[in-house]
Amino acid sequence: MPNTGATAAEEKTSEAVIELTKALISRESVTPNDAGCQQLMAERLQALGFANETMVFHDTTNLWSRRGKANPVFCFAGHTDVVPAGELAQWHTPPFEPVIKGDLLYGRGAADMKGSLAAMIVATERFVRDYPDHQGSIAYLITSDEEGPFINGTTKVIDTLEARNEKMTYCIVGEPSSSAKIADVVKNGRRGSISGELVIRGKQGHVAYPEHVDNPIHQAMPALAELSESHWDDGNDYFPETSFQLTNIQSGTGATNVVPGQLTAWFNLRFSTELDFERIMEKINAILTGYRLDYDINWTFNGKPFITKPGALLDAVTTAIKGTTGREPELSTSGGTSDGRFIAPTGAEVIELGPLNATIHQVNECVSCADLKQLTEIYYQTLVNVLAS
């Protein structure tokens, strides 16, 4: 059964997470701008004995912070950057001025993911007070480049850590994983993602003289249809079958009496651990070559699939969730990519756990104050389950 009583320490923790979330929201950290969020976090962590290391790559600020030198290394990972606010007139309140209405805290980044960051910090503060001589180490990997091109953020920090053989054992990424109730879903993996920009060349000319043209639209249609209808795999126990999606097609000159000389199509595949980049590229090239097309593809490798199977981290998180909410979380690999894809290849067990995702990237983004308090408790209990001596 979930805990019903609240100690004085828990009440203090509850207020602290709301205040810290508000302080983070008030910093206008539109990607890749950190706007001082990491400095605020670093100051709180330094007071607990963490050693802070700021890593700046081009336009991106990253924070690597660690308390302790022993294994296991338990890491909280997340991002301080947020997406743009969008149409300001549609916001009920200014997006970077946090406002509480009833139980809901409004502001850009409230759910994605400044609420999670605040819950991590406050849970860590309580844990270090309660267990100053805990086992292993606690670490933070925070970036300001998750909502943007993701090239100067977590992936660069991981490269730096790998070069000095500094590894994480367990990692919780604070992405908003919950669906209907707090912690009802835990992401224990993500599908891989590969995108392509396909250019098919033909020969431009007058529509009245088809013998003098080579229409790239006509060429492309059967090939794109086969790609869209192809069976890629059956998925497995952790992932659904791979999905190929066309996202945009452009061609034409703007005139109705001209056959265009080129067609450009953009596509994406979200794929399971049954496939890899090489096999996907090989199959797509084989299909296109089979239609004798004159084409080029510009590939973008967004991330490989990863899975964290039941083990120490999932056991600790599941126990914390059941003890706090009384519910058994659902394990899922659905949704888009996350920075977990850069961390998992190092050998760490990685899961994602955060607030409800119903309003993320929308106007009037919000998070439940009650949910933030429960999330803080879940993070705290997970630390206890993993590192308490």
mmCIF file of C-alpha atoms in Angstrom:
data_model
loop_
_atom_site.group_PDB
_atom_site.id
_atom_site.type_symbol
_atom_site.label_atom_id
_atom_site.label_comp_id
_atom_site.label_asym_id
_atom_site.label_seq_id
_atom_site.Cartn_x
_atom_site.Cartn_y
_atom_site.Cartn_z
ATOM 1 C CA MET A 1 0.000 0.000 0.000
ATOM 2 C CA PRO A 2 1.231 3.567 -0.658
ATOM 3 C CA ASN A 3 2.519 5.660 2.201
ATOM 4 C CA THR A 4 -0.221 7.884 3.652
ATOM 5 C CA GLY A 5 1.483 9.645 6.539
ATOM 6 C CA ALA A 6 4.038 12.404 5.970
ATOM 7 C CA THR A 7 6.952 13.163 8.258
ATOM 8 C CA ALA A 8 8.227 16.694 8.811
ATOM 9 C CA ALA A 9 11.192 15.919 6.551
ATOM 10 C CA GLU A 10 8.853 14.740 3.798
ATOM 11 C CA GLU A 11 6.731 17.891 4.103
ATOM 12 C CA LYS A 12 9.851 20.043 3.832
ATOM 13 C CA THR A 13 10.910 18.035 0.787
ATOM 14 C CA SER A 14 7.496 18.553 -0.809
ATOM 15 C CA GLU A 15 7.708 22.328 -0.560
ATOM 16 C CA ALA A 16 11.315 22.366 -1.724
ATOM 17 C CA VAL A 17 10.607 20.554 -5.001
ATOM 18 C CA ILE A 18 7.863 23.008 -5.946
ATOM 19 C CA GLU A 19 10.040 26.035 -5.206
ATOM 20 C CA LEU A 20 12.997 24.648 -7.159
ATOM 21 C CA THR A 21 10.793 23.766 -10.134
ATOM 22 C CA LYS A 22 9.492 27.340 -10.170
ATOM 23 C CA ALA A 23 13.028 28.718 -9.984
ATOM 24 C CA LEU A 24 14.091 26.604 -12.973
ATOM 25 C CA ILE A 25 11.008 27.494 -15.047
ATOM 26 C CA SER A 26 11.686 31.196 -14.511
ATOM 27 C CA ARG A 27 15.000 30.831 -16.375
ATOM 28 C CA GLU A 28 14.238 31.179 -20.098
ATOM 29 C CA SER A 29 16.415 28.302 -21.253
ATOM 30 C CA VAL A 30 15.213 27.840 -24.833
ATOM 31 C CA THR A 31 17.541 25.337 -26.499
ATOM 32 C CA PRO A 32 20.528 25.449 -26.466
ATOM 33 C CA ASN A 33 20.563 28.241 -23.871
ATOM 34 C CA ASP A 34 20.940 27.022 -20.289
ATOM 35 C CA ALA A 35 20.111 30.454 -18.794
ATOM 36 C CA GLY A 36 21.762 29.664 -15.462
ATOM 37 C CA CYS A 37 19.764 26.515 -14.645
ATOM 38 C CA GLN A 38 22.847 24.339 -14.319
ATOM 39 C CA GLN A 39 24.571 26.876 -12.094
ATOM 40 C CA LEU A 40 21.592 26.773 -9.736
ATOM 41 C CA MET A 41 21.704 22.973 -9.685
ATOM 42 C CA ALA A 42 25.477 22.892 -9.303
ATOM 43 C CA GLU A 43 25.341 25.175 -6.256
ATOM 44 C CA ARG A 44 22.824 22.860 -4.579
ATOM 45 C CA LEU A 45 24.978 19.826 -5.400
ATOM 46 C CA GLN A 46 28.237 21.446 -4.296
ATOM 47 C CA ALA A 47 26.698 22.044 -0.874
ATOM 48 C CA LEU A 48 26.252 18.260 -0.644
ATOM 49 C CA GLY A 49 29.880 17.503 -1.452
ATOM 50 C CA PHE A 50 29.557 16.997 -5.207
ATOM 51 C CA ALA A 51 32.485 17.879 -7.476
ATOM 52 C CA ASN A 52 31.133 19.897 -10.404
ATOM 53 C CA GLU A 53 32.617 19.888 -13.887
ATOM 54 C CA THR A 54 31.197 22.196 -16.555
ATOM 55 C CA MET A 55 31.762 21.016 -20.120
ATOM 56 C CA VAL A 56 31.063 23.540 -22.864
ATOM 57 C CA PHE A 57 30.945 22.311 -26.448
ATOM 58 C CA HIS A 58 30.258 25.027 -29.031
ATOM 59 C CA ASP A 59 26.864 26.526 -28.045
ATOM 60 C CA THR A 60 25.991 23.938 -25.411
ATOM 61 C CA THR A 61 26.581 23.927 -21.657
ATOM 62 C CA ASN A 62 26.803 20.572 -19.879
ATOM 63 C CA LEU A 63 27.239 19.634 -16.241
ATOM 64 C CA TRP A 64 28.915 16.507 -14.941
ATOM 65 C CA SER A 65 28.699 16.362 -11.155
ATOM 66 C CA ARG A 66 29.708 13.488 -8.900
ATOM 67 C CA ARG A 67 29.736 12.688 -5.181
ATOM 68 C CA GLY A 68 32.049 9.811 -4.313
ATOM 69 C CA LYS A 69 34.606 7.800 -6.245
ATOM 70 C CA ALA A 70 33.449 4.235 -5.658
ATOM 71 C CA ASN A 71 31.151 1.943 -7.609
ATOM 72 C CA PRO A 72 28.298 1.532 -8.253
ATOM 73 C CA VAL A 73 27.733 4.937 -9.888
ATOM 74 C CA PHE A 74 24.076 5.996 -9.799
ATOM 75 C CA CYS A 75 23.413 8.835 -12.257
ATOM 76 C CA PHE A 76 20.501 11.214 -12.727
ATOM 77 C CA ALA A 77 20.461 12.506 -16.319
ATOM 78 C CA GLY A 78 18.399 15.236 -17.906
ATOM 79 C CA HIS A 79 18.260 18.507 -19.801
ATOM 80 C CA THR A 80 17.724 22.118 -18.843
ATOM 81 C CA ASP A 81 16.813 23.322 -22.338
ATOM 82 C CA VAL A 82 13.182 23.656 -23.399
ATOM 83 C CA VAL A 83 11.382 24.119 -26.709
ATOM 84 C CA PRO A 84 10.216 27.624 -27.684
ATOM 85 C CA ALA A 85 7.018 28.832 -26.014
ATOM 86 C CA GLY A 86 5.111 29.150 -29.280
ATOM 87 C CA GLU A 87 2.170 31.520 -29.669
ATOM 88 C CA LEU A 88 2.291 33.639 -26.519
ATOM 89 C CA ALA A 89 -1.328 34.785 -26.918
ATOM 90 C CA GLN A 90 -2.475 31.187 -26.406
ATOM 91 C CA TRP A 91 -0.811 30.900 -22.997
ATOM 92 C CA HIS A 92 -3.067 31.555 -20.015
ATOM 93 C CA THR A 93 -0.052 32.920 -18.139
ATOM 94 C CA PRO A 94 3.441 33.964 -19.314
ATOM 95 C CA PRO A 95 5.378 30.773 -20.136
ATOM 96 C CA PHE A 96 8.455 31.683 -18.099
ATOM 97 C CA GLU A 97 6.588 33.020 -15.090
ATOM 98 C CA PRO A 98 5.588 29.923 -13.083
ATOM 99 C CA VAL A 99 2.030 30.039 -11.791
ATOM 100 C CA ILE A 100 0.148 27.517 -9.642
ATOM 101 C CA LYS A 101 -3.583 27.096 -10.239
ATOM 102 C CA GLY A 102 -5.116 24.509 -7.996
ATOM 103 C CA ASP A 103 -2.724 21.553 -8.102
ATOM 104 C CA LEU A 104 -1.160 22.471 -11.453
ATOM 105 C CA LEU A 105 2.095 24.349 -11.917
ATOM 106 C CA TYR A 106 2.198 26.068 -15.310
ATOM 107 C CA GLY A 107 5.234 27.104 -17.323
ATOM 108 C CA ARG A 108 7.412 26.031 -20.222
ATOM 109 C CA GLY A 109 9.459 23.048 -19.100
ATOM 110 C CA ALA A 110 7.245 22.226 -16.122
ATOM 111 C CA ALA A 111 6.865 18.628 -17.319
ATOM 112 C CA ASP A 112 9.738 18.442 -19.815
ATOM 113 C CA MET A 113 11.765 18.388 -17.733
ATOM 114 C CA LYS A 114 12.427 20.965 -15.053
ATOM 115 C CA GLY A 115 10.039 19.246 -12.660
ATOM 116 C CA SER A 116 12.118 16.084 -12.917
ATOM 117 C CA LEU A 117 15.360 18.000 -12.365
ATOM 118 C CA ALA A 118 13.968 19.606 -9.229
ATOM 119 C CA ALA A 119 12.737 16.239 -7.946
ATOM 120 C CA MET A 120 16.182 14.721 -8.534
ATOM 121 C CA ILE A 121 17.981 17.491 -6.636
ATOM 122 C CA VAL A 122 15.594 17.531 -3.685
ATOM 123 C CA ALA A 123 15.562 13.720 -3.445
ATOM 124 C CA THR A 124 19.364 13.727 -3.465
ATOM 125 C CA GLU A 125 19.527 16.394 -0.764
ATOM 126 C CA ARG A 126 17.298 14.338 1.487
ATOM 127 C CA PHE A 127 19.179 11.112 0.736
ATOM 128 C CA VAL A 128 22.597 12.608 1.511
ATOM 129 C CA ARG A 129 21.264 14.034 4.771
ATOM 130 C CA ASP A 130 19.858 10.638 5.726
ATOM 131 C CA TYR A 131 22.746 8.522 4.399
ATOM 132 C CA PRO A 132 25.917 10.682 4.364
ATOM 133 C CA ASP A 133 28.110 7.566 4.184
ATOM 134 C CA HIS A 134 26.174 5.876 1.383
ATOM 135 C CA GLN A 135 27.690 3.228 -0.841
ATOM 136 C CA GLY A 136 29.077 4.007 -4.285
ATOM 137 C CA SER A 137 28.671 7.378 -5.983
ATOM 138 C CA ILE A 138 25.871 9.675 -7.094
ATOM 139 C CA ALA A 139 26.314 11.577 -10.354
ATOM 140 C CA TYR A 140 24.451 14.085 -12.517
ATOM 141 C CA LEU A 141 24.725 14.431 -16.294
ATOM 142 C CA ILE A 142 22.808 17.530 -17.379
ATOM 143 C CA THR A 143 22.795 19.136 -20.836
ATOM 144 C CA SER A 144 21.264 22.156 -22.578
ATOM 145 C CA ASP A 145 21.149 20.392 -25.968
ATOM 146 C CA GLU A 146 18.439 17.732 -25.865
ATOM 147 C CA GLU A 147 15.571 19.577 -27.535
ATOM 148 C CA GLY A 148 17.886 20.832 -30.307
ATOM 149 C CA PRO A 149 20.277 19.006 -32.649
ATOM 150 C CA PHE A 150 21.688 16.906 -29.758
ATOM 151 C CA ILE A 151 25.252 16.978 -31.110
ATOM 152 C CA ASN A 152 27.021 18.996 -28.405
ATOM 153 C CA GLY A 153 25.242 17.646 -25.347
ATOM 154 C CA THR A 154 25.080 14.265 -23.668
ATOM 155 C CA THR A 155 26.848 12.475 -26.505
ATOM 156 C CA LYS A 156 29.924 14.719 -26.127
ATOM 157 C CA VAL A 157 29.932 14.307 -22.347
ATOM 158 C CA ILE A 158 29.797 10.530 -22.762
ATOM 159 C CA ASP A 159 32.729 10.688 -25.184
ATOM 160 C CA THR A 160 34.704 12.619 -22.555
ATOM 161 C CA LEU A 161 33.823 10.186 -19.770
ATOM 162 C CA GLU A 162 34.586 7.147 -21.919
ATOM 163 C CA ALA A 163 37.987 8.573 -22.848
ATOM 164 C CA ARG A 164 38.936 8.575 -19.170
ATOM 165 C CA ASN A 165 37.146 5.285 -18.454
ATOM 166 C CA GLU A 166 34.627 6.899 -16.100
ATOM 167 C CA LYS A 167 31.435 4.875 -16.292
ATOM 168 C CA MET A 168 27.938 4.831 -14.857
ATOM 169 C CA THR A 169 26.371 1.695 -13.439
ATOM 170 C CA TYR A 170 22.749 2.864 -13.271
ATOM 171 C CA CYS A 171 21.025 5.869 -14.812
ATOM 172 C CA ILE A 172 17.577 7.427 -14.498
ATOM 173 C CA VAL A 173 16.716 9.874 -17.272
ATOM 174 C CA GLY A 174 14.003 12.269 -16.110
ATOM 175 C CA GLU A 175 11.994 12.338 -19.346
ATOM 176 C CA PRO A 176 8.199 12.608 -18.823
ATOM 177 C CA SER A 177 7.361 8.918 -19.119
ATOM 178 C CA SER A 178 4.054 8.805 -17.229
ATOM 179 C CA SER A 179 0.776 8.455 -19.119
ATOM 180 C CA ALA A 180 -2.345 8.718 -16.942
ATOM 181 C CA LYS A 181 -0.895 8.643 -13.404
ATOM 182 C CA ILE A 182 2.528 9.429 -12.040
ATOM 183 C CA ALA A 183 4.993 6.563 -12.595
ATOM 184 C CA ASP A 184 2.412 4.354 -14.310
ATOM 185 C CA VAL A 185 4.921 3.865 -17.155
ATOM 186 C CA VAL A 186 8.674 3.362 -16.971
ATOM 187 C CA LYS A 187 10.621 3.453 -20.215
ATOM 188 C CA ASN A 188 13.175 0.650 -20.102
ATOM 189 C CA GLY A 189 14.382 1.129 -23.666
ATOM 190 C CA ARG A 190 13.855 3.052 -26.874
ATOM 191 C CA ARG A 191 13.655 2.166 -30.533
ATOM 192 C CA GLY A 192 16.459 3.166 -32.840
ATOM 193 C CA SER A 193 15.936 5.978 -35.320
ATOM 194 C CA ILE A 194 17.407 6.536 -38.776
ATOM 195 C CA SER A 195 16.333 9.226 -41.233
ATOM 196 C CA GLY A 196 17.027 9.719 -44.914
ATOM 197 C CA GLU A 197 16.774 12.508 -47.446
ATOM 198 C CA LEU A 198 16.225 10.777 -50.782
ATOM 199 C CA VAL A 199 16.849 12.683 -54.022
ATOM 200 C CA ILE A 200 15.604 11.094 -57.261
ATOM 201 C CA ARG A 201 16.781 12.738 -60.465
ATOM 202 C CA GLY A 202 14.875 12.814 -63.751
ATOM 203 C CA LYS A 203 14.843 15.147 -66.736
ATOM 204 C CA GLN A 204 12.868 18.376 -66.795
ATOM 205 C CA GLY A 205 10.796 19.348 -69.811
ATOM 206 C CA HIS A 206 7.441 20.347 -71.289
ATOM 207 C CA VAL A 207 4.494 18.135 -70.370
ATOM 208 C CA ALA A 208 3.374 18.144 -74.019
ATOM 209 C CA TYR A 209 6.527 16.317 -75.075
ATOM 210 C CA PRO A 210 6.763 13.262 -72.800
ATOM 211 C CA GLU A 211 9.306 11.672 -75.130
ATOM 212 C CA HIS A 212 11.797 14.352 -74.060
ATOM 213 C CA VAL A 213 11.356 14.112 -70.278
ATOM 214 C CA ASP A 214 12.021 11.640 -67.502
ATOM 215 C CA ASN A 215 9.484 12.257 -64.747
ATOM 216 C CA PRO A 216 11.034 11.664 -61.266
ATOM 217 C CA ILE A 217 7.573 11.642 -59.667
ATOM 218 C CA HIS A 218 6.503 8.703 -61.810
ATOM 219 C CA GLN A 219 9.802 6.960 -61.109
ATOM 220 C CA ALA A 220 9.510 7.452 -57.366
ATOM 221 C CA MET A 221 5.933 6.309 -56.798
ATOM 222 C CA PRO A 222 6.378 2.498 -57.096
ATOM 223 C CA ALA A 223 9.642 2.560 -55.160
ATOM 224 C CA LEU A 224 8.198 4.642 -52.326
ATOM 225 C CA ALA A 225 5.137 2.416 -52.243
ATOM 226 C CA GLU A 226 7.298 -0.689 -51.847
ATOM 227 C CA LEU A 227 9.358 0.944 -49.105
ATOM 228 C CA SER A 228 6.171 1.945 -47.272
ATOM 229 C CA GLU A 229 4.626 -1.506 -47.566
ATOM 230 C CA SER A 230 7.744 -3.564 -46.830
ATOM 231 C CA HIS A 231 7.890 -5.861 -43.831
ATOM 232 C CA TRP A 232 11.031 -5.060 -41.893
ATOM 233 C CA ASP A 233 10.820 -7.367 -38.872
ATOM 234 C CA ASP A 234 8.378 -8.812 -36.332
ATOM 235 C CA GLY A 235 9.744 -6.929 -33.369
ATOM 236 C CA ASN A 236 10.401 -8.938 -30.205
ATOM 237 C CA ASP A 237 9.357 -9.206 -26.564
ATOM 238 C CA TYR A 238 10.482 -5.615 -25.908
ATOM 239 C CA PHE A 239 9.794 -3.770 -29.176
ATOM 240 C CA PRO A 240 7.008 -3.530 -31.756
ATOM 241 C CA GLU A 241 7.830 -4.232 -35.392
ATOM 242 C CA THR A 242 9.868 -1.641 -37.256
ATOM 243 C CA SER A 243 7.987 1.257 -38.851
ATOM 244 C CA PHE A 244 8.927 3.094 -42.079
ATOM 245 C CA GLN A 245 7.292 6.502 -42.477
ATOM 246 C CA LEU A 246 7.479 9.058 -45.278
ATOM 247 C CA THR A 247 7.507 12.497 -43.662
ATOM 248 C CA ASN A 248 7.680 14.853 -46.655
ATOM 249 C CA ILE A 249 7.810 14.829 -50.471
ATOM 250 C CA GLN A 250 8.741 17.821 -52.605
ATOM 251 C CA SER A 251 8.894 18.216 -56.367
ATOM 252 C CA GLY A 252 7.708 20.463 -59.164
ATOM 253 C CA THR A 253 8.658 23.898 -60.479
ATOM 254 C CA GLY A 254 5.441 25.707 -59.607
ATOM 255 C CA ALA A 255 4.233 25.520 -63.207
ATOM 256 C CA THR A 256 1.577 23.027 -64.286
ATOM 257 C CA ASN A 257 3.050 22.494 -67.747
ATOM 258 C CA VAL A 258 6.552 21.532 -66.666
ATOM 259 C CA VAL A 259 7.743 18.059 -65.702
ATOM 260 C CA PRO A 260 10.211 18.555 -62.817
ATOM 261 C CA GLY A 261 13.770 17.361 -62.945
ATOM 262 C CA GLN A 262 14.011 16.176 -59.359
ATOM 263 C CA LEU A 263 12.006 14.784 -56.443
ATOM 264 C CA THR A 264 13.094 14.865 -52.805
ATOM 265 C CA ALA A 265 11.520 12.592 -50.203
ATOM 266 C CA TRP A 266 12.259 12.478 -46.471
ATOM 267 C CA PHE A 267 11.664 9.326 -44.437
ATOM 268 C CA ASN A 268 12.294 7.849 -41.000
ATOM 269 C CA LEU A 269 12.445 4.366 -39.529
ATOM 270 C CA ARG A 270 11.934 3.602 -35.843
ATOM 271 C CA PHE A 271 13.436 0.161 -35.456
ATOM 272 C CA SER A 272 13.865 -2.595 -32.913
ATOM 273 C CA THR A 273 16.927 -4.497 -31.772
ATOM 274 C CA GLU A 274 16.178 -6.971 -34.577
ATOM 275 C CA LEU A 275 17.767 -4.513 -37.047
ATOM 276 C CA ASP A 276 20.764 -2.194 -37.296
ATOM 277 C CA PHE A 277 21.731 0.784 -39.440
ATOM 278 C CA GLU A 278 23.655 -1.308 -41.968
ATOM 279 C CA ARG A 279 20.826 -3.776 -42.686
ATOM 280 C CA ILE A 280 18.289 -0.951 -43.071
ATOM 281 C CA MET A 281 20.478 0.957 -45.509
ATOM 282 C CA GLU A 282 21.231 -2.214 -47.461
ATOM 283 C CA LYS A 283 17.543 -3.042 -47.907
ATOM 284 C CA ILE A 284 16.531 0.482 -48.903
ATOM 285 C CA ASN A 285 19.345 0.716 -51.438
ATOM 286 C CA ALA A 286 18.405 -2.679 -52.878
ATOM 287 C CA ILE A 287 14.786 -1.605 -53.387
ATOM 288 C CA LEU A 288 15.718 1.702 -55.009
ATOM 289 C CA THR A 289 18.359 0.102 -57.220
ATOM 290 C CA GLY A 290 15.822 -2.483 -58.339
ATOM 291 C CA TYR A 291 13.778 0.299 -59.934
ATOM 292 C CA ARG A 292 16.870 1.604 -61.808
ATOM 293 C CA LEU A 293 16.598 5.023 -60.193
ATOM 294 C CA ASP A 294 19.198 7.771 -60.412
ATOM 295 C CA TYR A 295 19.281 8.694 -56.736
ATOM 296 C CA ASP A 296 21.293 9.786 -53.699
ATOM 297 C CA ILE A 297 20.482 9.434 -49.980
ATOM 298 C CA ASN A 298 21.759 11.666 -47.197
ATOM 299 C CA TRP A 299 21.507 9.564 -44.017
ATOM 300 C CA THR A 300 21.046 10.832 -40.455
ATOM 301 C CA PHE A 301 21.769 8.330 -37.686
ATOM 302 C CA ASN A 302 19.643 9.490 -34.760
ATOM 303 C CA GLY A 303 20.319 6.637 -32.352
ATOM 304 C CA LYS A 304 20.532 2.893 -31.881
ATOM 305 C CA PRO A 305 17.865 0.933 -29.994
ATOM 306 C CA PHE A 306 18.580 -0.037 -26.407
ATOM 307 C CA ILE A 307 16.890 -2.152 -23.760
ATOM 308 C CA THR A 308 17.357 -2.472 -20.009
ATOM 309 C CA LYS A 309 16.176 -5.898 -18.965
ATOM 310 C CA PRO A 310 14.894 -6.689 -15.454
ATOM 311 C CA GLY A 311 17.729 -6.371 -12.979
ATOM 312 C CA ALA A 312 19.024 -4.248 -10.117
ATOM 313 C CA LEU A 313 17.862 -0.860 -11.425
ATOM 314 C CA LEU A 314 14.403 -1.923 -12.537
ATOM 315 C CA ASP A 315 13.927 -3.818 -9.278
ATOM 316 C CA ALA A 316 14.892 -0.737 -7.257
ATOM 317 C CA VAL A 317 12.650 1.597 -9.274
ATOM 318 C CA THR A 318 9.675 -0.765 -9.312
ATOM 319 C CA THR A 319 9.910 -1.284 -5.548
ATOM 320 C CA ALA A 320 10.071 2.493 -5.002
ATOM 321 C CA ILE A 321 7.043 3.100 -7.219
ATOM 322 C CA LYS A 322 4.960 0.378 -5.556
ATOM 323 C CA GLY A 323 5.901 1.647 -2.110
ATOM 324 C CA THR A 324 4.961 5.218 -2.993
ATOM 325 C CA THR A 325 1.902 4.774 -5.217
ATOM 326 C CA GLY A 326 0.751 1.214 -4.591
ATOM 327 C CA ARG A 327 0.915 0.517 -8.346
ATOM 328 C CA GLU A 328 3.023 -1.758 -10.525
ATOM 329 C CA PRO A 329 4.448 0.306 -13.401
ATOM 330 C CA GLU A 330 4.157 -0.750 -17.023
ATOM 331 C CA LEU A 331 7.456 -1.201 -18.851
ATOM 332 C CA SER A 332 7.500 0.420 -22.283
ATOM 333 C CA THR A 333 9.844 1.212 -25.183
ATOM 334 C CA SER A 334 7.381 3.434 -27.073
ATOM 335 C CA GLY A 335 7.825 7.075 -28.002
ATOM 336 C CA GLY A 336 10.663 9.017 -29.551
ATOM 337 C CA THR A 337 14.362 9.044 -28.818
ATOM 338 C CA SER A 338 16.002 10.299 -25.642
ATOM 339 C CA ASP A 339 19.526 10.902 -24.394
ATOM 340 C CA GLY A 340 19.376 7.433 -22.887
ATOM 341 C CA ARG A 341 20.520 6.198 -26.306
ATOM 342 C CA PHE A 342 23.942 7.775 -25.702
ATOM 343 C CA ILE A 343 24.309 6.396 -22.184
ATOM 344 C CA ALA A 344 23.145 2.790 -22.650
ATOM 345 C CA PRO A 345 25.980 1.767 -25.032
ATOM 346 C CA THR A 346 28.495 2.412 -22.221
ATOM 347 C CA GLY A 347 27.066 -0.602 -20.396
ATOM 348 C CA ALA A 348 24.873 1.263 -17.905
ATOM 349 C CA GLU A 349 21.381 0.116 -16.990
ATOM 350 C CA VAL A 350 19.151 2.987 -18.155
ATOM 351 C CA ILE A 351 15.497 3.772 -17.547
ATOM 352 C CA GLU A 352 13.341 6.874 -18.014
ATOM 353 C CA LEU A 353 10.974 8.045 -15.315
ATOM 354 C CA GLY A 354 9.284 11.416 -15.014
ATOM 355 C CA PRO A 355 5.952 13.287 -14.907
ATOM 356 C CA LEU A 356 2.917 12.960 -17.166
ATOM 357 C CA ASN A 357 3.631 13.745 -20.805
ATOM 358 C CA ALA A 358 0.137 15.024 -21.725
ATOM 359 C CA THR A 359 1.141 18.703 -22.102
ATOM 360 C CA ILE A 360 4.799 18.554 -23.121
ATOM 361 C CA HIS A 361 5.776 20.923 -25.971
ATOM 362 C CA GLN A 362 2.260 22.404 -25.876
ATOM 363 C CA VAL A 363 1.075 25.849 -24.860
ATOM 364 C CA ASN A 364 0.047 25.936 -21.198
ATOM 365 C CA GLU A 365 2.442 23.123 -20.320
ATOM 366 C CA CYS A 366 1.895 22.086 -16.729
ATOM 367 C CA VAL A 367 2.700 19.518 -14.072
ATOM 368 C CA SER A 368 0.821 18.362 -10.999
ATOM 369 C CA CYS A 369 2.363 19.540 -7.734
ATOM 370 C CA ALA A 370 1.196 16.331 -6.068
ATOM 371 C CA ASP A 371 2.899 14.328 -8.814
ATOM 372 C CA LEU A 372 6.173 16.178 -8.306
ATOM 373 C CA LYS A 373 6.077 15.373 -4.618
ATOM 374 C CA GLN A 374 5.484 11.686 -5.358
ATOM 375 C CA LEU A 375 8.205 11.669 -8.016
ATOM 376 C CA THR A 376 10.650 13.094 -5.481
ATOM 377 C CA GLU A 377 9.736 10.323 -3.066
ATOM 378 C CA ILE A 378 10.202 7.689 -5.789
ATOM 379 C CA TYR A 379 13.643 9.051 -6.675
ATOM 380 C CA TYR A 380 14.570 9.143 -2.981
ATOM 381 C CA GLN A 381 13.426 5.574 -2.340
ATOM 382 C CA THR A 382 15.283 4.385 -5.440
ATOM 383 C CA LEU A 383 18.490 5.899 -4.079
ATOM 384 C CA VAL A 384 17.825 4.148 -0.782
ATOM 385 C CA ASN A 385 17.239 0.833 -2.537
ATOM 386 C CA VAL A 386 20.471 1.096 -4.530
ATOM 387 C CA LEU A 387 22.968 2.950 -2.343
ATOM 388 C CA ALA A 388 21.899 2.926 1.302
ATOM 389 C CA SER A 389 24.498 1.280 3.496
#
